Structure formats: C-alpha cells, structure tokens
mmCIF file of C-alpha atoms and ligand atoms in Angstrom:
data_model
loop_
_atom_site.group_PDB
_atom_site.id
_atom_site.type_symbol
_atom_site.label_atom_id
_atom_site.label_comp_id
_atom_site.label_asym_id
_atom_site.label_seq_id
_atom_site.Cartn_x
_atom_site.Cartn_y
_atom_site.Cartn_z
ATOM 1 C CA UNK A 1 41.631 -63.198 32.411
ATOM 2 C CA UNK A 2 41.045 -59.693 31.041
ATOM 3 C CA UNK A 3 37.674 -57.940 31.119
ATOM 4 C CA UNK A 4 38.363 -56.739 27.548
ATOM 5 C CA UNK A 5 41.491 -58.280 26.062
ATOM 6 C CA UNK A 6 42.860 -55.479 23.893
ATOM 7 C CA UNK A 7 46.265 -57.192 23.806
ATOM 8 C CA UNK A 8 44.871 -60.185 21.931
ATOM 9 C CA UNK A 9 43.215 -57.888 19.439
ATOM 10 C CA UNK A 10 46.408 -55.869 18.885
ATOM 11 C CA UNK A 11 48.476 -59.002 18.359
ATOM 12 C CA UNK A 12 45.963 -60.207 15.745
ATOM 13 C CA UNK A 13 46.338 -57.061 13.579
ATOM 14 C CA UNK A 14 49.738 -55.878 14.774
ATOM 15 C CA UNK A 15 51.593 -55.735 11.464
ATOM 16 C CA UNK A 16 48.856 -53.811 9.705
ATOM 17 C CA UNK A 17 48.321 -51.391 12.587
ATOM 18 C CA UNK A 18 52.042 -50.713 13.008
ATOM 19 C CA UNK A 19 52.434 -50.105 9.286
ATOM 20 C CA UNK A 20 49.481 -47.671 9.228
ATOM 21 C CA UNK A 21 50.675 -45.766 12.273
ATOM 22 C CA UNK A 22 54.210 -45.481 10.800
ATOM 23 C CA UNK A 23 52.749 -44.219 7.540
ATOM 24 C CA UNK A 24 51.080 -41.332 9.405
ATOM 25 C CA UNK A 25 54.234 -40.564 11.365
ATOM 26 C CA UNK A 26 56.273 -40.477 8.174
ATOM 27 C CA UNK A 27 53.717 -38.220 6.477
ATOM 28 C CA UNK A 28 53.783 -35.802 9.460
ATOM 29 C CA UNK A 29 50.085 -35.074 8.800
ATOM 30 C CA UNK A 30 48.598 -35.504 12.222
ATOM 31 C CA UNK A 31 45.535 -33.257 12.242
ATOM 32 C CA UNK A 32 42.460 -34.346 10.246
ATOM 33 C CA UNK A 33 43.591 -34.854 6.611
ATOM 34 C CA UNK A 34 43.086 -37.801 4.294
ATOM 35 C CA UNK A 35 43.120 -40.536 6.913
ATOM 36 C CA UNK A 36 40.227 -38.983 8.841
ATOM 37 C CA UNK A 37 38.281 -38.288 5.614
ATOM 38 C CA UNK A 38 38.693 -41.889 4.481
ATOM 39 C CA UNK A 39 37.498 -43.209 7.837
ATOM 40 C CA UNK A 40 34.506 -40.857 7.657
ATOM 41 C CA UNK A 41 33.630 -42.183 4.195
ATOM 42 C CA UNK A 42 34.015 -45.794 5.301
ATOM 43 C CA UNK A 43 31.852 -45.321 8.382
ATOM 44 C CA UNK A 44 29.229 -43.440 6.409
ATOM 45 C CA UNK A 45 28.969 -46.515 4.161
ATOM 46 C CA UNK A 46 29.016 -48.834 7.194
ATOM 47 C CA UNK A 47 26.133 -47.066 8.972
ATOM 48 C CA UNK A 48 24.209 -45.821 5.953
ATOM 49 C CA UNK A 49 24.233 -42.263 7.343
ATOM 50 C CA UNK A 50 25.079 -39.821 4.539
ATOM 51 C CA UNK A 51 27.647 -37.892 6.549
ATOM 52 C CA UNK A 52 30.148 -38.892 9.211
ATOM 53 C CA UNK A 53 32.272 -36.331 11.036
ATOM 54 C CA UNK A 54 35.261 -37.463 13.106
ATOM 55 C CA UNK A 55 35.609 -35.794 16.495
ATOM 56 C CA UNK A 56 37.903 -35.954 19.515
ATOM 57 C CA UNK A 57 35.685 -38.237 21.633
ATOM 58 C CA UNK A 58 32.101 -39.352 22.143
ATOM 59 C CA UNK A 59 31.724 -36.519 24.640
ATOM 60 C CA UNK A 60 32.873 -33.973 22.035
ATOM 61 C CA UNK A 61 30.439 -35.537 19.583
ATOM 62 C CA UNK A 62 27.499 -35.111 21.951
ATOM 63 C CA UNK A 63 28.539 -31.567 22.832
ATOM 64 C CA UNK A 64 28.957 -30.549 19.184
ATOM 65 C CA UNK A 65 25.602 -32.149 18.257
ATOM 66 C CA UNK A 66 23.786 -30.100 20.881
ATOM 67 C CA UNK A 67 25.727 -26.917 20.062
ATOM 68 C CA UNK A 68 24.982 -27.278 16.360
ATOM 69 C CA UNK A 69 21.286 -27.536 17.119
ATOM 70 C CA UNK A 70 21.318 -24.418 19.278
ATOM 71 C CA UNK A 71 20.726 -26.147 22.618
ATOM 72 C CA UNK A 72 21.661 -23.848 25.483
ATOM 73 C CA UNK A 73 20.355 -21.949 28.510
ATOM 74 C CA UNK A 74 16.615 -22.242 29.040
ATOM 75 C CA UNK A 75 16.368 -25.508 27.108
ATOM 76 C CA UNK A 76 15.296 -28.874 28.478
ATOM 77 C CA UNK A 77 16.914 -32.104 27.307
ATOM 78 C CA UNK A 78 15.539 -35.500 28.272
ATOM 79 C CA UNK A 79 17.714 -38.536 28.771
ATOM 80 C CA UNK A 80 18.161 -41.688 30.810
ATOM 81 C CA UNK A 81 19.697 -41.707 34.295
ATOM 82 C CA UNK A 82 21.260 -45.118 33.606
ATOM 83 C CA UNK A 83 24.208 -44.193 31.416
ATOM 84 C CA UNK A 84 27.741 -42.859 31.544
ATOM 85 C CA UNK A 85 27.823 -39.300 32.873
ATOM 86 C CA UNK A 86 28.918 -37.777 29.538
ATOM 87 C CA UNK A 87 25.386 -38.148 28.135
ATOM 88 C CA UNK A 88 23.946 -35.673 30.641
ATOM 89 C CA UNK A 89 27.114 -33.728 31.433
ATOM 90 C CA UNK A 90 27.135 -32.080 27.992
ATOM 91 C CA UNK A 91 23.556 -30.871 28.546
ATOM 92 C CA UNK A 92 24.570 -29.112 31.764
ATOM 93 C CA UNK A 93 27.797 -27.786 30.240
ATOM 94 C CA UNK A 94 25.726 -25.915 27.675
ATOM 95 C CA UNK A 95 23.504 -24.438 30.376
ATOM 96 C CA UNK A 96 20.467 -26.533 29.444
ATOM 97 C CA UNK A 97 18.574 -28.642 32.005
ATOM 98 C CA UNK A 98 18.745 -32.439 31.930
ATOM 99 C CA UNK A 99 15.489 -34.193 32.799
ATOM 100 C CA UNK A 100 15.796 -37.903 33.523
ATOM 101 C CA UNK A 101 13.216 -40.487 32.501
ATOM 102 C CA UNK A 102 13.286 -43.919 34.140
ATOM 103 C CA UNK A 103 14.316 -47.051 32.263
ATOM 104 C CA UNK A 104 12.700 -50.294 31.208
ATOM 105 C CA UNK A 105 13.639 -53.036 33.710
ATOM 106 C CA UNK A 106 14.414 -55.645 31.048
ATOM 107 C CA UNK A 107 16.389 -53.715 28.424
ATOM 108 C CA UNK A 108 17.770 -51.027 30.803
ATOM 109 C CA UNK A 109 16.986 -48.458 28.087
ATOM 110 C CA UNK A 110 14.759 -45.395 28.295
ATOM 111 C CA UNK A 111 11.129 -46.366 28.959
ATOM 112 C CA UNK A 112 9.109 -44.841 26.132
ATOM 113 C CA UNK A 113 5.800 -44.833 28.024
ATOM 114 C CA UNK A 114 7.434 -42.776 30.767
ATOM 115 C CA UNK A 115 8.930 -40.486 28.134
ATOM 116 C CA UNK A 116 5.437 -39.498 26.959
ATOM 117 C CA UNK A 117 4.296 -38.927 30.571
ATOM 118 C CA UNK A 118 7.303 -36.720 31.299
ATOM 119 C CA UNK A 119 6.860 -34.710 28.101
ATOM 120 C CA UNK A 120 3.226 -34.056 28.945
ATOM 121 C CA UNK A 121 4.147 -33.023 32.505
ATOM 122 C CA UNK A 122 6.802 -30.602 31.227
ATOM 123 C CA UNK A 123 4.333 -29.159 28.738
ATOM 124 C CA UNK A 124 1.734 -28.612 31.481
ATOM 125 C CA UNK A 125 4.300 -26.822 33.651
ATOM 126 C CA UNK A 126 5.208 -24.502 30.766
ATOM 127 C CA UNK A 127 8.753 -25.868 30.365
ATOM 128 C CA UNK A 128 8.467 -28.044 27.256
ATOM 129 C CA UNK A 129 11.422 -30.200 26.274
ATOM 130 C CA UNK A 130 13.585 -29.370 23.263
ATOM 131 C CA UNK A 131 15.557 -32.559 22.752
ATOM 132 C CA UNK A 132 15.798 -36.196 23.788
ATOM 133 C CA UNK A 133 19.009 -38.232 23.942
ATOM 134 C CA UNK A 134 18.213 -41.949 24.071
ATOM 135 C CA UNK A 135 21.241 -44.130 24.853
ATOM 136 C CA UNK A 136 21.844 -47.500 23.192
ATOM 137 C CA UNK A 137 23.039 -49.100 26.386
ATOM 138 C CA UNK A 138 25.545 -51.961 26.261
ATOM 139 C CA UNK A 139 24.994 -51.947 22.477
ATOM 140 C CA UNK A 140 21.214 -52.397 22.492
ATOM 141 C CA UNK A 141 19.228 -49.712 20.709
ATOM 142 C CA UNK A 142 16.123 -48.471 22.523
ATOM 143 C CA UNK A 143 12.690 -48.419 20.878
ATOM 144 C CA UNK A 144 13.730 -45.805 18.334
ATOM 145 C CA UNK A 145 10.546 -45.892 16.207
ATOM 146 C CA UNK A 146 8.434 -45.073 19.244
ATOM 147 C CA UNK A 147 10.930 -42.468 20.489
ATOM 148 C CA UNK A 148 11.057 -40.787 17.067
ATOM 149 C CA UNK A 149 7.243 -40.770 16.866
ATOM 150 C CA UNK A 150 6.819 -39.234 20.336
ATOM 151 C CA UNK A 151 9.600 -36.740 19.588
ATOM 152 C CA UNK A 152 7.998 -35.746 16.320
ATOM 153 C CA UNK A 153 4.642 -35.123 17.946
ATOM 154 C CA UNK A 154 6.338 -32.836 20.506
ATOM 155 C CA UNK A 155 8.740 -31.185 18.006
ATOM 156 C CA UNK A 156 11.842 -32.571 19.711
ATOM 157 C CA UNK A 157 15.309 -33.068 18.307
ATOM 158 C CA UNK A 158 16.513 -36.690 18.748
ATOM 159 C CA UNK A 159 20.204 -37.529 19.227
ATOM 160 C CA UNK A 160 21.117 -41.186 19.641
ATOM 161 C CA UNK A 161 23.950 -41.618 22.130
ATOM 162 C CA UNK A 162 25.419 -44.557 20.242
ATOM 163 C CA UNK A 163 28.738 -44.430 22.069
ATOM 164 C CA UNK A 164 28.321 -48.119 22.951
ATOM 165 C CA UNK A 165 26.473 -49.313 19.872
ATOM 166 C CA UNK A 166 28.321 -48.770 16.602
ATOM 167 C CA UNK A 167 27.709 -52.054 14.765
ATOM 168 C CA UNK A 168 24.288 -52.729 16.328
ATOM 169 C CA UNK A 169 21.058 -52.938 14.362
ATOM 170 C CA UNK A 170 17.520 -51.813 15.081
ATOM 171 C CA UNK A 171 14.969 -53.265 12.650
ATOM 172 C CA UNK A 172 17.885 -53.971 10.273
ATOM 173 C CA UNK A 173 19.000 -50.344 10.303
ATOM 174 C CA UNK A 174 22.354 -49.357 11.752
ATOM 175 C CA UNK A 175 22.726 -47.674 15.089
ATOM 176 C CA UNK A 176 24.033 -44.108 14.514
ATOM 177 C CA UNK A 177 21.566 -43.783 11.613
ATOM 178 C CA UNK A 178 18.273 -44.080 13.470
ATOM 179 C CA UNK A 179 17.376 -40.410 13.955
ATOM 180 C CA UNK A 180 18.575 -36.913 13.074
ATOM 181 C CA UNK A 181 21.970 -37.321 14.775
ATOM 182 C CA UNK A 182 23.930 -40.325 16.063
ATOM 183 C CA UNK A 183 27.142 -40.119 18.071
ATOM 184 C CA UNK A 184 29.628 -42.879 18.737
ATOM 185 C CA UNK A 185 32.831 -43.236 20.744
ATOM 186 C CA UNK A 186 36.095 -44.962 19.855
ATOM 187 C CA UNK A 187 37.301 -45.119 23.466
ATOM 188 C CA UNK A 188 39.657 -48.155 23.584
ATOM 189 C CA UNK A 189 37.137 -50.455 25.292
ATOM 190 C CA UNK A 190 34.315 -49.737 22.818
ATOM 191 C CA UNK A 191 33.413 -52.342 20.169
ATOM 192 C CA UNK A 192 35.395 -50.290 17.626
ATOM 193 C CA UNK A 193 38.082 -48.712 19.771
ATOM 194 C CA UNK A 194 41.160 -46.660 18.951
ATOM 195 C CA UNK A 195 44.410 -46.177 20.882
ATOM 196 C CA UNK A 196 43.244 -43.164 22.863
ATOM 197 C CA UNK A 197 40.203 -40.933 22.509
ATOM 198 C CA UNK A 198 38.071 -40.570 19.420
ATOM 199 C CA UNK A 199 34.471 -40.302 18.270
ATOM 200 C CA UNK A 200 32.204 -39.714 15.297
ATOM 201 C CA UNK A 201 28.953 -37.879 14.603
ATOM 202 C CA UNK A 202 26.524 -39.144 11.965
ATOM 203 C CA UNK A 203 23.706 -37.371 10.167
ATOM 204 C CA UNK A 204 22.053 -37.386 6.780
ATOM 205 C CA UNK A 205 21.609 -33.597 6.724
ATOM 206 C CA UNK A 206 24.325 -31.830 4.790
ATOM 207 C CA UNK A 207 23.980 -28.435 6.490
ATOM 208 C CA UNK A 208 24.237 -30.060 9.911
ATOM 209 C CA UNK A 209 27.307 -32.071 8.876
ATOM 210 C CA UNK A 210 28.964 -28.860 7.694
ATOM 211 C CA UNK A 211 28.210 -27.219 11.015
ATOM 212 C CA UNK A 212 29.686 -30.200 12.910
ATOM 213 C CA UNK A 213 32.850 -29.837 10.804
ATOM 214 C CA UNK A 214 33.101 -26.149 11.651
ATOM 215 C CA UNK A 215 32.381 -26.645 15.359
ATOM 216 C CA UNK A 216 35.135 -29.250 15.745
ATOM 217 C CA UNK A 217 37.662 -26.595 14.650
ATOM 218 C CA UNK A 218 36.629 -23.627 16.786
ATOM 219 C CA UNK A 219 33.667 -22.757 14.587
ATOM 220 C CA UNK A 220 35.994 -22.086 11.677
ATOM 221 C CA UNK A 221 34.459 -22.025 8.167
ATOM 222 C CA UNK A 222 37.527 -20.695 6.308
ATOM 223 C CA UNK A 223 41.074 -20.249 7.575
ATOM 224 C CA UNK A 224 40.882 -17.924 10.606
ATOM 225 C CA UNK A 225 37.256 -17.087 9.866
ATOM 226 C CA UNK A 226 35.076 -18.176 12.762
ATOM 227 C CA UNK A 227 31.364 -18.193 12.127
ATOM 228 C CA UNK A 228 30.502 -19.977 15.390
ATOM 229 C CA UNK A 229 31.852 -20.520 18.886
ATOM 230 C CA UNK A 230 33.175 -24.060 18.732
ATOM 231 C CA UNK A 231 35.808 -26.248 20.382
ATOM 232 C CA UNK A 232 39.000 -28.103 19.563
ATOM 233 C CA UNK A 233 37.226 -31.401 18.943
ATOM 234 C CA UNK A 234 39.061 -33.118 16.086
ATOM 235 C CA UNK A 235 39.814 -36.782 15.532
ATOM 236 C CA UNK A 236 43.567 -37.470 15.210
ATOM 237 C CA UNK A 237 44.944 -38.927 11.978
ATOM 238 C CA UNK A 238 46.831 -41.521 14.078
ATOM 239 C CA UNK A 239 43.588 -42.715 15.663
ATOM 240 C CA UNK A 240 41.876 -42.800 12.270
ATOM 241 C CA UNK A 241 44.709 -44.960 10.939
ATOM 242 C CA UNK A 242 44.246 -47.486 13.761
ATOM 243 C CA UNK A 243 40.478 -47.463 13.316
ATOM 244 C CA UNK A 244 40.684 -48.039 9.563
ATOM 245 C CA UNK A 245 42.625 -51.250 10.157
ATOM 246 C CA UNK A 246 40.248 -52.439 12.867
ATOM 247 C CA UNK A 247 37.208 -51.554 10.743
ATOM 248 C CA UNK A 248 38.277 -54.146 8.159
ATOM 249 C CA UNK A 249 37.740 -56.851 10.764
ATOM 250 C CA UNK A 250 34.813 -55.240 12.569
ATOM 251 C CA UNK A 251 31.995 -57.265 11.006
ATOM 252 C CA UNK A 252 33.823 -60.479 11.859
ATOM 253 C CA UNK A 253 34.375 -59.209 15.411
ATOM 254 C CA UNK A 254 30.677 -58.338 15.762
ATOM 255 C CA UNK A 255 29.783 -61.933 14.841
ATOM 256 C CA UNK A 256 32.284 -63.214 17.405
ATOM 257 C CA UNK A 257 30.847 -60.945 20.104
ATOM 258 C CA UNK A 258 27.326 -62.098 19.272
ATOM 259 C CA UNK A 259 28.472 -65.720 19.349
ATOM 260 C CA UNK A 260 30.060 -65.167 22.760
ATOM 261 C CA UNK A 261 26.881 -63.485 24.045
ATOM 262 C CA UNK A 262 24.755 -66.396 22.828
ATOM 263 C CA UNK A 263 27.110 -68.810 24.572
ATOM 264 C CA UNK A 264 26.879 -66.874 27.866
ATOM 265 C CA UNK A 265 23.089 -66.846 27.595
ATOM 266 C CA UNK A 266 23.019 -70.610 27.027
ATOM 267 C CA UNK A 267 25.313 -71.274 29.993
ATOM 268 C CA UNK A 268 23.312 -68.954 32.251
ATOM 269 C CA UNK A 269 19.903 -70.353 31.312
ATOM 270 C CA UNK A 270 19.783 -72.873 34.229
ATOM 271 C CA UNK A 271 20.429 -69.986 36.672
ATOM 272 C CA UNK A 272 17.385 -68.062 35.420
ATOM 273 C CA UNK A 273 15.856 -67.843 38.925
ATOM 274 C CA UNK A 274 18.636 -65.515 40.019
ATOM 275 C CA UNK A 275 20.429 -64.304 36.905
ATOM 276 C CA UNK A 276 18.695 -62.386 34.127
ATOM 277 C CA UNK A 277 20.714 -61.179 31.122
ATOM 278 C CA UNK A 278 19.751 -57.901 29.428
ATOM 279 C CA UNK A 279 16.702 -58.645 27.264
ATOM 280 C CA UNK A 280 17.392 -58.257 23.544
ATOM 281 C CA UNK A 281 14.127 -57.844 21.572
ATOM 282 C CA UNK A 282 13.843 -59.891 18.359
ATOM 283 C CA UNK A 283 14.031 -56.832 16.103
ATOM 284 C CA UNK A 284 17.381 -55.750 17.571
ATOM 285 C CA UNK A 285 20.909 -57.037 17.082
ATOM 286 C CA UNK A 286 23.301 -55.884 19.771
ATOM 287 C CA UNK A 287 27.027 -55.491 19.274
ATOM 288 C CA UNK A 288 27.347 -56.438 22.975
ATOM 289 C CA UNK A 289 29.644 -53.624 24.029
ATOM 290 C CA UNK A 290 28.910 -55.241 27.381
ATOM 291 C CA UNK A 291 27.329 -58.542 28.320
ATOM 292 C CA UNK A 292 25.400 -57.450 31.377
ATOM 293 C CA UNK A 293 23.316 -59.528 33.733
ATOM 294 C CA UNK A 294 20.983 -58.661 36.572
ATOM 295 C CA UNK A 295 21.658 -60.629 39.768
ATOM 296 C CA UNK A 296 18.614 -60.807 41.985
ATOM 297 C CA UNK A 297 18.176 -61.162 45.743
ATOM 298 C CA UNK A 298 20.908 -58.703 46.756
ATOM 299 C CA UNK A 299 23.692 -61.063 45.680
ATOM 300 C CA UNK A 300 25.421 -58.869 43.061
ATOM 301 C CA UNK A 301 28.301 -57.628 45.206
ATOM 302 C CA UNK A 302 28.911 -61.065 46.680
ATOM 303 C CA UNK A 303 29.090 -62.604 43.205
ATOM 304 C CA UNK A 304 31.474 -59.876 41.983
ATOM 305 C CA UNK A 305 33.775 -60.446 44.993
ATOM 306 C CA UNK A 306 33.699 -64.213 44.483
ATOM 307 C CA UNK A 307 34.652 -63.838 40.803
ATOM 308 C CA UNK A 308 37.423 -61.399 41.677
ATOM 309 C CA UNK A 309 38.895 -63.937 44.106
ATOM 310 C CA UNK A 310 39.021 -66.398 41.201
ATOM 311 C CA UNK A 311 40.814 -63.879 38.997
ATOM 312 C CA UNK A 312 37.740 -62.993 36.937
ATOM 313 C CA UNK A 313 37.269 -59.259 36.410
ATOM 314 C CA UNK A 314 33.779 -57.770 36.209
ATOM 315 C CA UNK A 315 32.424 -54.224 36.044
ATOM 316 C CA UNK A 316 29.329 -52.376 37.174
ATOM 317 C CA UNK A 317 27.775 -50.159 34.530
ATOM 318 C CA UNK A 318 26.641 -48.118 36.488
ATOM 319 C CA UNK A 319 26.760 -48.224 40.300
ATOM 320 C CA UNK A 320 24.975 -44.884 40.775
ATOM 321 C CA UNK A 321 22.308 -43.500 38.455
ATOM 322 C CA UNK A 322 22.957 -39.961 37.268
ATOM 323 C CA UNK A 323 20.056 -38.309 39.102
ATOM 324 C CA UNK A 324 21.737 -39.244 42.409
ATOM 325 C CA UNK A 325 25.221 -38.017 41.446
ATOM 326 C CA UNK A 326 26.521 -35.053 43.436
ATOM 327 C CA UNK A 327 27.286 -33.222 40.178
ATOM 328 C CA UNK A 328 23.545 -33.113 39.449
ATOM 329 C CA UNK A 329 22.389 -32.330 43.013
ATOM 330 C CA UNK A 330 21.102 -28.930 41.933
ATOM 331 C CA UNK A 331 18.516 -30.648 39.723
ATOM 332 C CA UNK A 332 16.726 -31.621 42.939
ATOM 333 C CA UNK A 333 16.241 -35.360 42.467
ATOM 334 C CA UNK A 334 16.076 -37.717 45.475
ATOM 335 C CA UNK A 335 16.451 -41.417 46.109
ATOM 336 C CA UNK A 336 13.273 -43.178 44.994
ATOM 337 C CA UNK A 337 12.496 -40.763 42.140
ATOM 338 C CA UNK A 338 13.603 -43.206 39.418
ATOM 339 C CA UNK A 339 13.238 -46.588 41.108
ATOM 340 C CA UNK A 340 13.877 -48.833 38.115
ATOM 341 C CA UNK A 341 17.273 -47.267 37.392
ATOM 342 C CA UNK A 342 18.115 -47.293 41.107
ATOM 343 C CA UNK A 343 17.332 -51.008 41.379
ATOM 344 C CA UNK A 344 19.326 -51.776 38.221
ATOM 345 C CA UNK A 345 22.349 -49.959 39.638
ATOM 346 C CA UNK A 346 22.229 -52.340 42.629
ATOM 347 C CA UNK A 347 21.817 -55.479 40.537
ATOM 348 C CA UNK A 348 23.738 -55.252 37.247
ATOM 349 C CA UNK A 349 27.084 -56.851 36.569
ATOM 350 C CA UNK A 350 29.016 -56.860 33.292
ATOM 351 C CA UNK A 351 31.002 -60.000 32.482
ATOM 352 C CA UNK A 352 34.259 -60.284 30.500
ATOM 353 C CA UNK A 353 33.332 -59.723 26.845
ATOM 354 C CA UNK A 354 35.326 -59.137 23.674
ATOM 355 C CA UNK A 355 35.701 -60.611 20.205
ATOM 356 C CA UNK A 356 38.610 -62.847 21.270
ATOM 357 C CA UNK A 357 37.110 -64.445 24.382
ATOM 358 C CA UNK A 358 37.316 -68.239 24.416
ATOM 359 C CA UNK A 359 34.469 -70.569 25.329
ATOM 360 C CA UNK A 360 36.723 -72.122 27.975
ATOM 361 C CA UNK A 361 37.003 -68.671 29.619
ATOM 362 C CA UNK A 362 33.255 -68.186 29.503
ATOM 363 C CA UNK A 363 32.826 -71.654 31.064
ATOM 364 C CA UNK A 364 35.093 -70.492 33.882
ATOM 365 C CA UNK A 365 33.102 -67.266 34.388
ATOM 366 C CA UNK A 366 29.744 -69.022 34.545
ATOM 367 C CA UNK A 367 30.979 -71.831 36.738
ATOM 368 C CA UNK A 368 32.258 -69.210 39.200
ATOM 369 C CA UNK A 369 28.859 -67.450 39.116
ATOM 370 C CA UNK A 370 27.161 -70.798 39.789
ATOM 371 C CA UNK A 371 29.441 -71.470 42.753
ATOM 372 C CA UNK A 372 29.007 -67.928 44.097
ATOM 373 C CA UNK A 373 25.218 -68.250 44.089
ATOM 374 C CA UNK A 374 25.304 -71.677 45.749
ATOM 375 C CA UNK A 375 27.660 -70.539 48.533
HETATM 376 C C1 PLP B 401 26.855 -43.985 26.763
HETATM 377 C C2 PLP B 401 28.099 -43.173 26.626
HETATM 378 N N1 PLP B 401 28.006 -41.874 26.291
HETATM 379 C C3 PLP B 401 29.096 -41.112 26.122
HETATM 380 C C4 PLP B 401 30.359 -41.622 26.309
HETATM 381 C C5 PLP B 401 31.541 -40.717 26.149
HETATM 382 O O1 PLP B 401 32.441 -41.152 25.187
HETATM 383 P P1 PLP B 401 33.986 -40.722 25.275
HETATM 384 O O2 PLP B 401 34.594 -41.462 26.414
HETATM 385 O O3 PLP B 401 34.555 -41.139 23.952
HETATM 386 O O4 PLP B 401 34.008 -39.267 25.465
HETATM 387 C C6 PLP B 401 30.515 -42.958 26.657
HETATM 388 C C7 PLP B 401 31.863 -43.531 26.862
HETATM 389 O O5 PLP B 401 32.133 -44.230 27.785
HETATM 390 C C8 PLP B 401 29.365 -43.756 26.830
HETATM 391 O O6 PLP B 401 29.445 -45.046 27.174
#
C-alpha cells in the first residue's frame, strides 16, 4: 500500500498528461508563457481570488508574499509552531523574527485566543507584530474570520499558508481567498500536485499581484529593468501543463478524498477512547491533504511500528514543533513553552490518504490500528 498513490493517479490521466507535456516540449516554451497564464486564470476562477501568480514552490510563494509587503529586519511575524518549516523559515530568511503561538488541541491550527494574548504582550514590550501567517493544516482552514478581525485591530498583514489546503472551504469561501494573500504548493504529494516543485500566490489586489509577478523574475518590470530585488521563483510551463490536466479532475478528487475521510472516521468511531481524528468544524470543508489522528496514552509510535510491519505506511506531521528545532535555537524557546503543539507532535499520525484509496485498503489500515491498540 502507498501512503499517497501517485502512480494510480498518473495512470488514470496518463494519455492527457503525456499529450500536454509533449505539446510543451514541442513548443520549446518552457518558462512562464501561455500555459502558466492559463493555469493562473483557471485557479483564479477556482478560488475566487482575482489574481493568481504561479511561482516555483510554496516556499517561493511565501517568501515573495512577505518581500512584496516589505517584511524584513526589525519586523515580527506570528505563526504556528506546528507546521512544515518553510512557513517560518521564510520569515527568518528575510531577517524578520518569527514568534510562535500555540495551537488548538482539536484542530491543530493556530489558537486565536492565544494569538490575541501574544499580540498584546508584544505590544506591551514595544515590539508589535507586523504580520500573521496562519496555516491551514492538513487542509483545514483555521478560524479565519477571528484571525482577520484580530489582525485588523492590530494593523497586521495576514497571509494564509494554504500549501496544504487548495480546494478546502471556510464558510463556503475557498482557501487561498480568505485574506489579503494566500499561498499554495503543488509539491507532488499535495492535493493538487505537479511533477516536481510548483506553487501559486493569490490576492485580489492588482498592485500586489503585479509586484508578485515582478519579484518572481528578479524584480524585473520590463526586460532587464529591475525595480526590486527579487528571486528566480517562476512556475515551469511543464508543471503548469500537468496541473491543468489534473485540475479538470480536481473537484471529483476532492469529493473522493472527503468520502475516504468520512469512511475512516466511521471506522475509527469505536476506538474513540484512544484515537481522535482532527476535528473539522461544521463551517469548514477540508480537502484532507492528510487524514491525521491523535493516538492517546503514549501509543503512537507503537501503532506506527505495528502498521509498518503489516506493510501500511504512515507519516508524522510533524515530529518536532518548530520552536524546538535547532535552526530556530536563537529565538530562545524551550521545551514546555508551547505545550499543546509539543503534545500533538508526540501523538499525531497521518494515515494513507489520496483520491484513489479503496475502502478495502482503509479497512486494512483501521483493522491494523485496532490490533495494535489491543496488543
Ligand atoms: C504548510 C506548508 N507550508 C509551506 C510548504 C512549502 O511548500 P513547497 O514544498 O512547495 O515549497 C509546505 C510544503 O510541504 C507546507 O506543507
């Protein structure tokens, strides 16, 4: 069994993907061009955001978003410690300071009540925050209305790290279009994944979209005229061609993922004493980039080993929260500072999940979990 079966997906769309990729190779137009523009238009329609700008990866998207908004040395950017490192790495790369706010134990997303506390503390110490990057973890959007309201009252820029959540909804509005800027990733294992690296930035502000477009080509605004310091952060035409094929089937795939998640939840219900799936509030629809459970009573690693022995792959997103990573040691955090994220990192386990998973495979996964807990 595969954790994410990309082979099954490729075989399902093979002819169309191969034809599209060959078309790009025959055209010899590999950098940006029509294919990227068409994907941008299609994803702008899909999310409802007025502008979509293709970039080299989710990391590039986050970096460009911060750069475009002038975030740099002396600035403070708030985010969650329970995410992939890229979310906070880009803050440090620009010379700004990441400040971590603990998560909600049920959704694993940024805890909004703690966000307000932290903002007030920073204000009192004379180092007010400039920006907040909430992450839509595993595909579930955080409480964006509350985050936007708090951010507005403190004059903060909000960037949704939607690298795991393209295709998710929050109060019927698309992830990537829930605040000033949304950034997604097309890393192969993401719900909409390409055949390498890729990403997209979304906004409804024209001037910002134009700046993103300049920053992805070394700050260039006309040929060899560089108004800003930027990066080489473009989306490849070949990746756009693959994504445009997959996008045609994306809505159907989202329904399949949601069906698979509902089936896992049903199968796991009798194990509720020890297994708690990520809580999805009624006003949210997750794309289930991951189906992640919390395993109580210190049994997570034992369950993962047991499943591995039965040929069932699992993953831990994430085994160490960012505030305890060596790369962020200079920020001065210690064990115990963000206890909810620390506990989650000891208890979470992501199960095989993709649009092509079969119920018989999910039966196998849950029966192995049942046996692991009993043993
Ligand atoms: C939450 C989050 N942020 C940022 C990224 C970075 O995206 P990419 O790998 O496309 O640079 C990822 C990808 O794993 C992610 O999951």
